[in-house]
Amino acid sequence: MSLVELKNIRRVYRSAGGVEVQAVKGIDLVIEAGEFVAIMGPSGSGKSTTMNTLGCLDRPTSGSYLLDGQEVARMNRDEWARIRNQKLGFVFQGFNLLARTTALENVELPLLYQGVKSTKERKERALEALASVGLAERSHHVPSQMSGGEQQRVAIARALVTRPVLILADEPTGNLDTKTSDEVMELFESLHQQGQTIVLVTHEPDVALKCRRVILFRDGLIIGDGDPGEVLGTIAKGVIS
Amino acid sequence: MSPILTFRIALKALTANKLRTLLTMLGIIIGVGAVIAMLSIGSGARYMVEQRIQSLGTNAVFIWPGHRRGRNRGADGNEARLTVEDWQALEKLPEVAAAAPIVPTGGEIVYGNANWSCTIYGTTPVYIYQKDWPVASGRLFNDREIQSADNVAVIGEQVRKELFGSADPVGETIRIKNRPYKVIGLMTEMGVSGYGNKDNTVFVPYTTLMKKLQRTEYLRFLSLSAHSREEVKRLEKVAVDFLNQRHNIEDPDNGGFGAFNQAEATEAADKSTAIFTMLLGGIASISLVVGGIGIMNIMLVSVTERTREIGIRMAVGARGRDILAQFLVEAMVLSLLGGAAGILLGSGLARIIASFAGWPPIVSAGSVALAFGTSAGIGIFFGFYPAYAASKLDPIEALRHE
Ligand SMILES: Nc1ncnc2c1ncn2[C@@H]1O[C@H](COP(=O)(O)OP(=O)(O)OP(=O)(O)O)[C@@H](O)[C@H]1O
Ligand SMILES: [Mg+2]
């Protein structure tokens, strides 16, 4: 059984004017546990839409989504919230930490919604997650006191703290400079080495090269899937320009 | 999710933005404070009115002649006159505990170069006892002085102040209508409470007033007291009937004897101050509602302002109902804390106002419970809509929100 199985996923946006936008036009995608996948493609090609589907944040217009053996595409909002809480971890381009809230409290947040009643347990697990991203000693700092790279590492700790089966990161290095972006990617790599399944979206070939598999999107379809070198090569050759 | 965790989340969200929290609470603080203060003013005013009326003597019945009512109002013609014999006959009735004659007049009091206008009452010490009014120094006039219509006077505090300053007036001689009167007593200060200024009064024996100051054969009023408050009503009727009969009055409403008792006046005054209290309470309640709308307003703004926060919470696993609960608890904590602070503020205000107005600071448990209950209600009522709106947000849109 694969961790993720998308079958013929379509997503049509209907705007107020009645104009239809086909963001994703029927994709099939299988991701095995432990994979480290990069999604690439031009702007508007449906990468974020697919990530939102994977993240149980957006309902596909049609198609099936098996996550960890469960059909989740037709679940209700509350069930999705539970799946997001227990099985998924999100890392966003804009970090999305709660302002004026310490790193520790930010990382504790998913545990609160999980209903972990013991304050001690929440604190210990949050500290452990912060330690694993190398920020244990910054646990009482609030986001405004941290650099972008540090904030993103706190966000990764928050994604990790519930030990999710899948981490989804939509352009996690998009707001970072090269140096901090490398730090964040090293962190993802080490998580991958510990067996964590990670799917990230990126525009940067350097970032994609650090992954084990690259999926290429264009116009709402997958047009390339395989070894990073190979897929990036096809882009470079202009085969699919 | 457990209520404790919901509470934790709400508290953290509130403490993360203390200024916003404080500003939101302000409306409720002021609203509840106003309710408490207003209700306390109402109670204070009521206390004052009761005191005023009781200072006339709760068991007392006032009797006067020439009473006209209804269509007879303003008519003139034959009317009964009150005599010393009437008084003495009434005094013998078993229903009457004590009776005092009253003959008032205005006059100018002269002492040295100073002169001062005040009310002069001709009466007996019984009238002063009925009012529970103590003598500050000296004494009241005795039976012998009344019998012989002596020129003796007991003066009120204000009269003393105007004529003698802070000196002791007892033993001095004042002049009323060019005759010398010996001051034998000084009354304690009553303040401006009661009907009119009691401190601007001089008491002389009724005989002296009738024979020397006014040359009249008639009394103006009688002040009777009943044996108990319960008997006041009966005494009133017995006394009026007795006098009407004695004077062969055919139509008591046209020139007969009239009566007024404090017990009934107290009830009437209670009613009017209760209305006054309700009016104040009503005005204050409006400010409480305004405070509630303030909470709703800020909560609504806060839902928009915190859209991204809500998106983040949803992304990490908050369900709609968790967000709803969080915002409701936030609104309730705001209202209850605001309510508690408002109670403190209101009690403080009540104290300050009471110290200026000279009544006891009455903050009733009822008004505190009312204010607290209302603020909790406001939290739920006005907090619900914003909370509901927040819970229905779409996580993706919320996360995209700037
Ligand atoms: N809420 C929406 N309503 C209407 N159209 C939408 C909505 N969200 C996305 N789209 C459209 O769907 C298409 C795919 O968008 P998507 O965000 O998935 O692109 P993307 O590959 O993530 O692009 P980028 O690299 O710029 O982030 C685009 O044409 C976009 O305009
Ligand atoms: Mg995108």
XYZ file of C-alpha atoms and ligand atoms in Angstrom:
675
model
C 0.000 0.000 0.000
C 1.351 3.383 -0.978
C 1.212 6.353 1.342
C -0.430 8.627 -1.208
C -2.532 7.583 -4.187
C -4.170 10.285 -6.282
C -6.438 8.989 -9.052
C -7.718 11.234 -11.808
C -7.843 14.342 -9.608
C -9.531 17.330 -11.187
C -10.022 20.761 -9.718
C -12.179 23.334 -11.453
C -12.515 26.845 -10.009
C -15.700 28.639 -10.891
C -15.313 32.372 -10.528
C -18.212 34.696 -9.850
C -18.452 35.667 -13.527
C -19.094 32.041 -14.440
C -15.622 31.648 -15.925
C -14.185 28.189 -15.283
C -10.513 27.687 -14.550
C -9.250 24.124 -14.778
C -6.400 24.266 -12.259
C -5.760 20.512 -12.253
C -6.947 18.462 -15.174
C -6.913 14.878 -13.998
C -3.681 13.719 -12.432
C -2.570 10.346 -11.101
C 0.167 10.309 -8.524
C 1.608 7.675 -6.215
C 4.008 8.522 -3.418
C 5.564 5.832 -1.257
C 6.383 6.231 2.416
C 9.869 7.668 2.905
C 10.044 9.497 -0.421
C 11.495 12.999 -0.733
C 9.650 14.618 -3.645
C 9.938 18.026 -5.284
C 7.109 19.452 -7.387
C 8.156 21.930 -10.042
C 6.494 23.748 -12.871
C 5.634 27.191 -14.168
C 3.434 29.589 -12.286
C -0.236 28.683 -12.463
C 0.455 25.088 -13.432
C -1.529 23.671 -10.494
C 1.228 22.893 -7.980
C -0.371 24.632 -5.022
C -3.780 23.287 -5.929
C -2.367 19.762 -5.817
C -0.607 20.462 -2.521
C -3.892 21.722 -1.045
C -5.577 18.538 -2.160
C -2.804 16.463 -0.598
C -3.126 18.562 2.568
C -6.877 18.014 2.952
C -7.374 21.752 2.701
C -9.166 21.855 -0.631
C -11.735 19.464 -2.047
C -11.024 18.208 -5.581
C -13.905 18.544 -8.037
C -13.551 14.853 -8.822
C -11.165 11.985 -8.327
C -9.998 9.831 -5.478
C -7.344 10.408 -2.834
C -6.119 7.550 -0.680
C -3.953 8.701 2.200
C -2.392 5.992 4.315
C -5.060 3.602 3.006
C -8.008 5.919 3.764
C -10.217 7.584 1.164
C -10.100 11.216 2.256
C -11.401 13.163 -0.770
C -15.023 12.963 0.398
C -14.500 13.403 4.126
C -16.170 16.314 5.914
C -14.431 19.365 7.360
C -14.100 17.959 10.858
C -12.632 14.680 9.650
C -10.186 16.628 7.527
C -9.186 18.694 10.543
C -8.411 15.455 12.372
C -6.383 14.106 9.429
C -4.419 17.351 9.166
C -3.806 17.272 12.869
C -2.694 13.650 13.111
C -1.240 12.681 9.761
C -0.037 15.833 8.065
C 2.446 18.583 8.732
C 2.534 21.872 6.817
C 5.381 24.229 6.053
C 4.402 27.434 4.265
C 6.322 29.941 2.229
C 5.362 32.709 4.652
C 6.142 30.631 7.798
C 2.679 31.277 9.240
C 3.632 31.316 12.887
C 1.273 32.903 15.402
C 2.545 36.413 16.137
C 3.411 37.431 19.723
C 3.486 33.756 20.594
C 6.696 32.020 21.608
C 8.357 29.349 19.480
C 7.463 26.780 22.117
C 3.780 27.746 22.139
C 3.680 27.748 18.348
C 5.078 24.238 18.251
C 2.701 23.134 21.009
C -0.326 24.269 19.031
C -1.017 21.028 17.083
C -0.718 19.068 20.336
C -3.355 21.300 21.943
C -5.727 20.536 19.086
C -4.812 16.881 19.394
C -6.106 17.079 22.954
C -2.846 16.307 24.733
C -3.959 17.337 28.211
C -0.693 17.101 30.094
C 1.101 20.438 29.990
C 4.340 18.655 30.771
C 3.983 16.231 27.886
C 3.132 19.008 25.426
C 6.105 21.012 26.561
C 8.494 18.086 26.384
C 7.395 17.068 22.914
C 7.523 20.661 21.654
C 11.010 21.128 23.083
C 12.112 17.865 21.501
C 10.837 19.039 18.112
C 12.547 22.416 18.564
C 15.775 20.611 19.496
C 15.560 18.512 16.335
C 15.589 21.719 14.254
C 18.413 23.119 16.388
C 16.369 25.825 18.138
C 15.930 24.445 21.655
C 17.576 27.516 23.163
C 15.242 29.897 21.275
C 12.073 28.334 22.607
C 10.968 31.490 24.424
C 11.530 33.843 21.537
C 8.595 35.214 19.588
C 8.641 35.222 15.752
C 9.546 38.925 15.529
C 12.780 38.169 17.408
C 13.861 35.510 14.916
C 15.324 35.508 11.392
C 13.351 34.111 8.474
C 15.385 30.886 8.497
C 14.797 30.439 12.209
C 11.089 31.086 11.832
C 10.914 28.496 9.066
C 12.713 25.993 11.294
C 10.169 26.671 14.051
C 7.453 26.023 11.465
C 9.143 22.734 10.547
C 9.288 21.811 14.228
C 5.555 22.536 14.434
C 4.974 20.270 11.424
C 7.067 17.528 13.018
C 5.768 17.605 16.548
C 2.799 15.313 15.872
C 5.028 12.824 13.982
C 2.963 13.081 10.786
C 3.131 10.516 7.984
C 3.543 13.276 5.412
C 5.095 16.732 5.460
C 3.876 19.151 2.804
C 5.924 22.265 2.072
C 4.737 24.776 -0.535
C 7.798 26.827 -1.553
C 9.390 26.590 1.909
C 12.511 28.435 0.761
C 10.679 30.994 -1.343
C 11.157 33.763 1.211
C 14.694 32.825 2.215
C 18.127 33.797 0.944
C 20.481 31.144 -0.478
C 22.321 30.499 2.766
C 19.303 30.042 5.008
C 17.531 28.205 2.231
C 20.436 25.694 2.254
C 20.059 25.302 6.011
C 16.379 24.549 5.660
C 17.029 22.046 2.880
C 19.688 20.313 4.985
C 17.087 19.986 7.679
C 14.623 18.402 5.242
C 17.341 16.062 4.011
C 18.158 14.869 7.492
C 14.463 14.332 8.172
C 14.284 12.339 4.953
C 17.207 10.253 6.132
C 15.259 9.487 9.294
C 12.485 8.126 7.077
C 10.138 11.129 6.939
C 8.039 11.426 3.780
C 8.297 14.948 2.382
C 6.662 16.653 -0.609
C 7.763 20.167 -1.408
C 7.062 22.687 -4.149
C 9.918 24.764 -5.452
C 10.968 26.957 -8.351
C 14.666 26.544 -7.643
C 16.598 23.757 -9.380
C 19.178 23.763 -6.531
C 16.438 22.888 -4.116
C 14.909 20.258 -6.394
C 18.302 18.636 -6.883
C 18.430 17.860 -3.181
C 15.314 15.727 -3.510
C 15.122 12.148 -4.707
C 12.280 12.622 -7.146
C 10.950 15.555 -9.129
C 7.425 15.869 -10.494
C 6.943 18.402 -13.230
C 3.621 20.207 -13.740
C 2.347 22.185 -16.687
C -1.150 23.440 -17.345
C -2.693 21.305 -14.658
C -1.053 18.098 -15.804
C 1.981 16.081 -14.759
C 4.395 16.109 -17.680
C 7.486 14.667 -16.075
C 8.266 12.466 -13.113
C 11.539 10.859 -12.079
C 15.105 11.367 -11.042
C 15.887 15.070 -10.360
C 18.800 15.187 -12.776
C 16.731 13.696 -15.564
C 13.664 15.853 -15.109
C 15.713 19.031 -14.663
C 17.630 18.009 -17.755
C 14.467 17.913 -19.843
C 13.664 21.401 -18.668
C 17.160 22.557 -19.485
C 17.008 21.028 -22.965
C 13.844 23.016 -23.551
C 12.034 19.862 -24.525
C 8.985 21.035 -22.707
C 9.386 24.765 -22.901
C -11.543 19.158 22.672
C -11.605 19.503 26.425
C -12.901 22.760 27.899
C -9.633 23.242 29.767
C -7.635 23.213 26.538
C -10.150 25.546 24.882
C -9.793 27.874 27.834
C -6.000 27.700 27.586
C -6.057 28.513 23.896
C -8.433 31.435 24.429
C -6.368 32.805 27.305
C -3.166 32.568 25.288
C -4.807 34.378 22.395
C -6.016 37.102 24.777
C -2.658 37.566 26.465
C -0.853 37.592 23.114
C -2.478 40.951 22.394
C -3.001 42.748 25.665
C -3.810 46.160 24.257
C -6.576 44.824 22.037
C -7.888 42.808 24.979
C -7.937 45.864 27.229
C -9.624 48.086 24.656
C -12.285 45.478 24.043
C -12.943 45.206 27.752
C -13.212 48.955 28.195
C -16.754 49.111 26.863
C -17.935 46.502 29.328
C -15.973 48.038 32.187
C -17.663 51.373 31.606
C -21.084 49.816 31.021
C -21.045 47.675 34.139
C -19.448 50.473 36.150
C -22.234 52.822 35.085
C -24.946 50.314 35.994
C -23.484 49.735 39.450
C -22.941 53.440 40.075
C -26.405 54.413 38.824
C -28.185 51.765 40.860
C -26.188 52.873 43.852
C -27.208 56.502 43.261
C -30.802 55.306 43.110
C -30.497 53.444 46.402
C -28.725 56.397 47.969
C -31.419 58.799 46.851
C -34.076 56.482 48.195
C -32.265 56.246 51.489
C -32.139 60.039 51.653
C -35.850 60.415 50.977
C -36.686 57.826 53.613
C -34.407 59.518 56.104
C -36.024 62.844 55.340
C -39.492 61.543 55.914
C -38.507 59.613 58.979
C -36.913 62.724 60.413
C -40.465 64.060 60.672
C -41.301 61.108 62.875
C -42.678 57.906 61.407
C -45.446 57.598 63.969
C -46.492 61.205 63.563
C -49.795 62.461 62.205
C -50.098 66.069 61.212
C -53.521 67.706 61.653
C -54.671 71.011 60.221
C -57.961 72.809 59.851
C -59.510 74.146 56.671
C -58.906 71.083 54.600
C -60.437 71.207 51.109
C -60.435 68.529 48.526
C -61.710 67.885 44.982
C -64.266 70.443 43.790
C -63.913 72.362 47.069
C -60.312 73.230 46.350
C -59.767 76.974 46.454
C -63.270 77.678 47.844
C -63.550 79.823 50.928
C -66.119 80.484 53.564
C -66.658 79.043 56.974
C -63.949 76.796 58.053
C -63.001 75.104 61.259
C -60.315 76.605 63.433
C -58.058 74.669 65.699
C -58.080 75.669 69.349
C -56.014 74.897 72.393
C -59.074 73.103 73.767
C -59.186 70.842 70.715
C -55.609 69.883 71.386
C -56.184 69.205 75.053
C -59.272 67.093 74.278
C -57.412 65.088 71.656
C -54.558 64.440 74.024
C -56.958 62.490 76.222
C -57.908 59.993 73.503
C -56.386 56.537 74.119
C -55.068 56.384 70.540
C -52.900 59.458 71.043
C -49.457 58.789 72.501
C -48.433 62.424 72.487
C -49.720 65.669 71.008
C -48.069 69.009 70.396
C -49.524 72.313 69.178
C -47.723 74.212 66.437
C -48.051 77.890 65.579
C -45.495 79.085 63.057
C -44.577 82.613 62.066
C -41.705 84.307 60.297
C -39.644 86.927 61.984
C -36.449 88.831 62.281
C -34.087 88.042 65.120
C -31.755 90.790 66.306
C -28.639 90.364 68.379
C -26.398 93.370 68.819
C -25.910 94.795 65.345
C -26.728 91.537 63.576
C -30.167 90.546 62.385
C -31.442 87.433 60.666
C -34.769 86.145 59.320
C -35.985 82.709 60.240
C -39.050 80.642 61.029
C -40.328 80.895 64.583
C -42.335 78.003 65.959
C -44.553 78.292 68.988
C -44.889 74.798 70.422
C -44.108 72.575 73.388
C -41.056 70.362 73.923
C -43.250 67.381 72.920
C -42.938 68.451 69.276
C -39.151 68.405 69.499
C -39.198 65.020 71.248
C -41.388 63.646 68.460
C -38.698 64.579 65.994
C -35.980 62.937 68.063
C -34.061 66.160 67.881
C -31.435 66.561 70.608
C -30.483 69.818 72.315
C -26.828 70.732 71.773
C -26.500 72.973 74.806
C -28.826 74.544 77.372
C -32.395 73.180 77.627
C -35.920 73.333 76.234
C -38.589 75.483 77.914
C -40.463 73.983 80.844
C -44.159 73.914 81.813
C -43.841 76.950 84.061
C -42.362 79.037 81.243
C -45.189 77.866 78.969
C -47.841 78.686 81.598
C -46.572 82.178 82.072
C -45.722 82.757 78.399
C -42.133 83.706 79.178
C -39.808 85.318 76.661
C -37.509 82.355 76.219
C -36.171 80.896 72.970
C -34.350 77.805 71.757
C -32.444 78.495 68.550
C -31.296 76.374 65.628
C -27.696 75.975 64.565
C -27.905 78.283 61.548
C -29.438 81.086 63.552
C -26.583 80.701 66.026
C -24.040 80.837 63.212
C -25.521 83.990 61.715
C -25.923 85.891 64.961
C -23.295 84.504 67.324
C -20.680 82.974 65.053
C -19.113 80.122 66.942
C -19.868 81.560 70.389
C -22.251 79.854 72.837
C -25.595 81.700 72.627
C -27.087 80.205 75.797
C -27.784 82.934 78.349
C -27.605 85.748 75.768
C -30.558 87.949 74.975
C -31.939 88.328 71.451
C -34.746 90.613 70.268
C -37.809 89.462 68.369
C -40.322 92.153 67.382
C -38.475 94.578 69.659
C -38.893 92.459 72.748
C -36.005 90.774 74.523
C -35.933 86.982 74.614
C -33.548 84.938 76.638
C -31.792 82.158 74.720
C -32.051 79.065 76.907
C -31.065 76.355 74.443
C -29.314 75.523 71.190
C -30.426 72.642 68.948
C -27.987 70.241 67.289
C -27.352 70.685 63.605
C -29.765 68.754 61.353
C -28.248 69.699 58.025
C -30.323 70.671 55.043
C -32.062 67.307 55.166
C -35.781 67.192 55.721
C -38.347 69.580 54.354
C -36.814 73.012 54.486
C -33.858 74.057 56.522
C -34.564 73.020 60.083
C -31.464 74.704 61.398
C -32.922 78.092 60.486
C -35.527 77.850 63.231
C -36.297 79.398 66.587
C -38.613 77.676 69.098
C -40.613 79.625 71.685
C -43.458 78.475 73.960
C -46.721 78.413 71.979
C -48.293 80.646 74.584
C -45.625 83.280 74.065
C -46.062 83.162 70.316
C -49.859 83.321 70.465
C -50.025 86.114 73.008
C -47.010 88.263 72.197
C -45.773 87.585 68.684
C -48.923 86.925 66.688
C -51.888 87.747 68.929
C -53.956 84.823 67.754
C -56.334 82.489 69.566
C -55.900 79.612 67.201
C -53.362 76.903 66.598
C -52.218 76.159 63.048
C -51.276 72.499 63.348
C -51.237 69.618 65.736
C -48.533 67.033 65.681
C -49.833 63.761 67.082
C -47.978 60.537 67.541
C -49.445 57.063 67.529
C -48.344 54.259 69.806
C -46.834 52.385 66.868
C -46.361 52.695 63.162
C -49.202 50.251 62.537
C -51.666 52.462 64.403
C -50.839 55.619 62.476
C -53.609 55.146 59.952
C -56.230 54.550 62.627
C -55.058 57.493 64.669
C -55.400 59.697 61.623
C -59.008 58.707 61.127
C -59.929 58.844 64.831
C -58.412 62.298 65.247
C -59.995 63.765 62.123
C -63.436 62.302 62.955
C -63.152 63.487 66.527
C -62.358 67.052 65.484
C -64.957 67.166 62.727
C -67.567 66.026 65.186
C -66.471 68.495 67.824
C -66.805 71.307 65.311
C -70.034 69.984 63.716
C -68.481 69.824 60.277
C -70.982 68.578 57.692
C -68.659 68.151 54.756
C -65.195 67.177 55.996
C -63.745 67.721 52.512
C -64.858 71.343 52.528
C -63.171 73.166 55.352
C -62.988 70.271 57.772
C -59.863 68.845 59.335
C -57.111 67.340 57.270
C -54.376 64.922 58.200
C -51.066 63.797 56.822
C -49.039 60.880 58.044
C -45.409 59.978 57.434
C -45.997 56.279 56.943
C -47.984 56.842 53.771
C -45.660 59.546 52.566
C -42.770 57.145 52.989
C -44.497 54.567 50.838
C -45.257 57.116 48.140
C -41.705 58.410 48.204
C -40.383 54.872 48.041
C -42.408 54.345 44.922
C -41.131 57.465 43.246
C -37.498 56.773 44.085
C -37.941 53.217 42.821
C -39.007 54.684 39.495
C -36.023 57.020 39.625
C -33.726 54.056 40.272
C -35.241 52.144 37.381
C -34.759 55.128 35.125
C -31.088 55.431 36.072
C -30.654 51.683 35.723
C -32.259 51.849 32.299
C -29.921 54.581 31.131
C -26.954 52.630 32.431
C -28.182 49.447 30.761
C -28.041 51.240 27.454
C -24.363 51.862 28.021
C -23.992 48.176 28.859
C -25.577 47.241 25.552
C -23.313 49.725 23.807
C -20.406 48.002 25.552
C -21.693 44.665 24.243
C -21.920 45.992 20.723
C -18.371 47.271 21.227
C -17.292 43.733 22.059
C -19.063 42.391 19.003
C -17.510 45.097 16.884
C -13.980 44.418 18.061
C -14.509 40.672 17.872
C -15.709 41.047 14.284
C -12.769 43.260 13.384
C -10.590 40.817 15.208
C -11.920 37.903 13.178
C -10.901 39.741 10.022
C -7.621 40.845 11.503
C -6.950 37.357 12.803
C -8.052 35.533 9.656
C -4.551 34.234 9.066
C -4.287 33.094 12.685
C -7.542 31.189 12.226
C -6.156 29.660 9.005
C -3.014 28.554 10.822
C -5.035 27.005 13.603
C -7.207 25.183 11.097
C -4.152 23.950 9.167
C -2.707 22.376 12.300
C -5.979 20.661 13.103
C -8.500 23.039 14.679
C -12.059 22.145 13.735
C -14.701 24.776 13.118
C -16.167 24.122 16.533
C -12.753 24.576 18.194
C -12.476 28.018 16.618
C -16.083 28.784 17.618
C -15.385 27.714 21.188
C -12.161 29.703 21.321
C -13.803 32.929 20.175
C -16.803 32.430 22.442
C -14.590 31.795 25.437
C -12.526 34.847 24.515
C -15.657 36.990 24.371
C -16.881 35.614 27.674
C -13.560 36.061 29.424
C -13.482 39.623 28.102
C -16.988 40.324 29.348
C -16.524 38.674 32.700
C -13.163 40.303 33.395
C -14.612 43.565 32.126
C -17.644 42.951 34.331
C -15.479 42.354 37.394
C -13.419 45.461 36.692
C -16.648 47.367 36.070
C -18.003 46.286 39.436
C -14.859 47.617 41.086
C -15.091 50.848 39.105
C -18.807 51.207 39.830
C -18.355 50.564 43.553
C -15.534 53.093 43.597
C -17.709 55.651 41.845
C -20.590 54.861 44.190
C -18.287 55.532 47.130
C -17.077 58.836 45.732
C -20.586 59.985 44.852
C -21.866 58.847 48.251
C -19.187 60.821 50.056
C -20.208 63.957 48.158
C -23.940 63.408 48.471
C -23.717 62.359 52.097
C -25.531 59.047 51.806
C -24.139 55.615 52.568
C -22.497 53.873 49.552
C -25.079 51.198 48.898
C -23.977 48.631 46.294
C -26.526 45.875 46.549
C -25.688 42.241 45.886
C -28.600 42.300 43.442
C -27.070 45.016 41.290
C -23.696 43.239 41.277
C -25.349 39.961 40.270
C -27.358 41.770 37.610
C -24.305 43.483 36.152
C -22.260 40.288 36.215
C -25.029 38.210 34.683
C -25.612 40.779 31.990
C -21.949 40.965 31.087
C -21.730 37.184 30.793
C -24.863 37.244 28.657
C -23.411 39.991 26.506
C -20.256 37.929 26.023
C -22.244 34.985 24.712
C -24.792 37.008 22.757
C -22.482 39.472 21.063
C -19.584 37.021 20.886
C -21.539 34.389 19.025
C -21.797 35.951 15.609
C -18.089 36.785 15.213
C -17.176 33.367 16.608
C -19.534 31.668 14.188
C -18.140 33.698 11.295
C -14.612 32.683 12.280
C -15.517 29.016 12.503
C -16.889 29.041 8.965
C -13.752 30.436 7.350
C -12.139 28.421 4.612
C -8.622 27.434 5.743
C -6.971 28.128 2.379
C -8.521 31.544 1.993
C -7.712 32.277 5.600
C -4.062 31.318 5.132
C -3.809 33.457 2.026
C -5.239 36.464 3.891
C -2.750 39.301 4.317
N -9.303 30.289 -5.521
C -9.112 30.298 -6.853
N -10.082 30.761 -7.653
C -9.924 30.757 -9.002
N -8.836 30.326 -9.609
C -7.831 29.855 -8.858
C -7.904 29.825 -7.444
N -6.765 29.308 -6.947
C -5.990 29.025 -8.033
N -6.625 29.364 -9.149
C -6.107 29.174 -10.526
O -5.734 27.832 -10.684
C -4.545 27.760 -11.426
C -3.495 26.961 -10.650
O -3.120 27.700 -9.525
P -2.032 27.206 -8.494
O -2.067 28.123 -7.339
O -2.234 25.776 -8.217
O -0.704 27.440 -9.309
P 0.808 27.203 -8.861
O 1.333 26.175 -9.741
O 0.877 26.989 -7.416
O 1.451 28.599 -9.254
P 2.618 29.385 -8.491
O 3.886 28.782 -8.906
O 2.463 30.791 -8.985
O 2.357 29.278 -7.034
C -4.121 29.165 -11.717
O -4.535 29.487 -13.033
C -4.863 29.996 -10.737
O -5.199 31.263 -11.278
Mg 1.706 27.990 -5.785
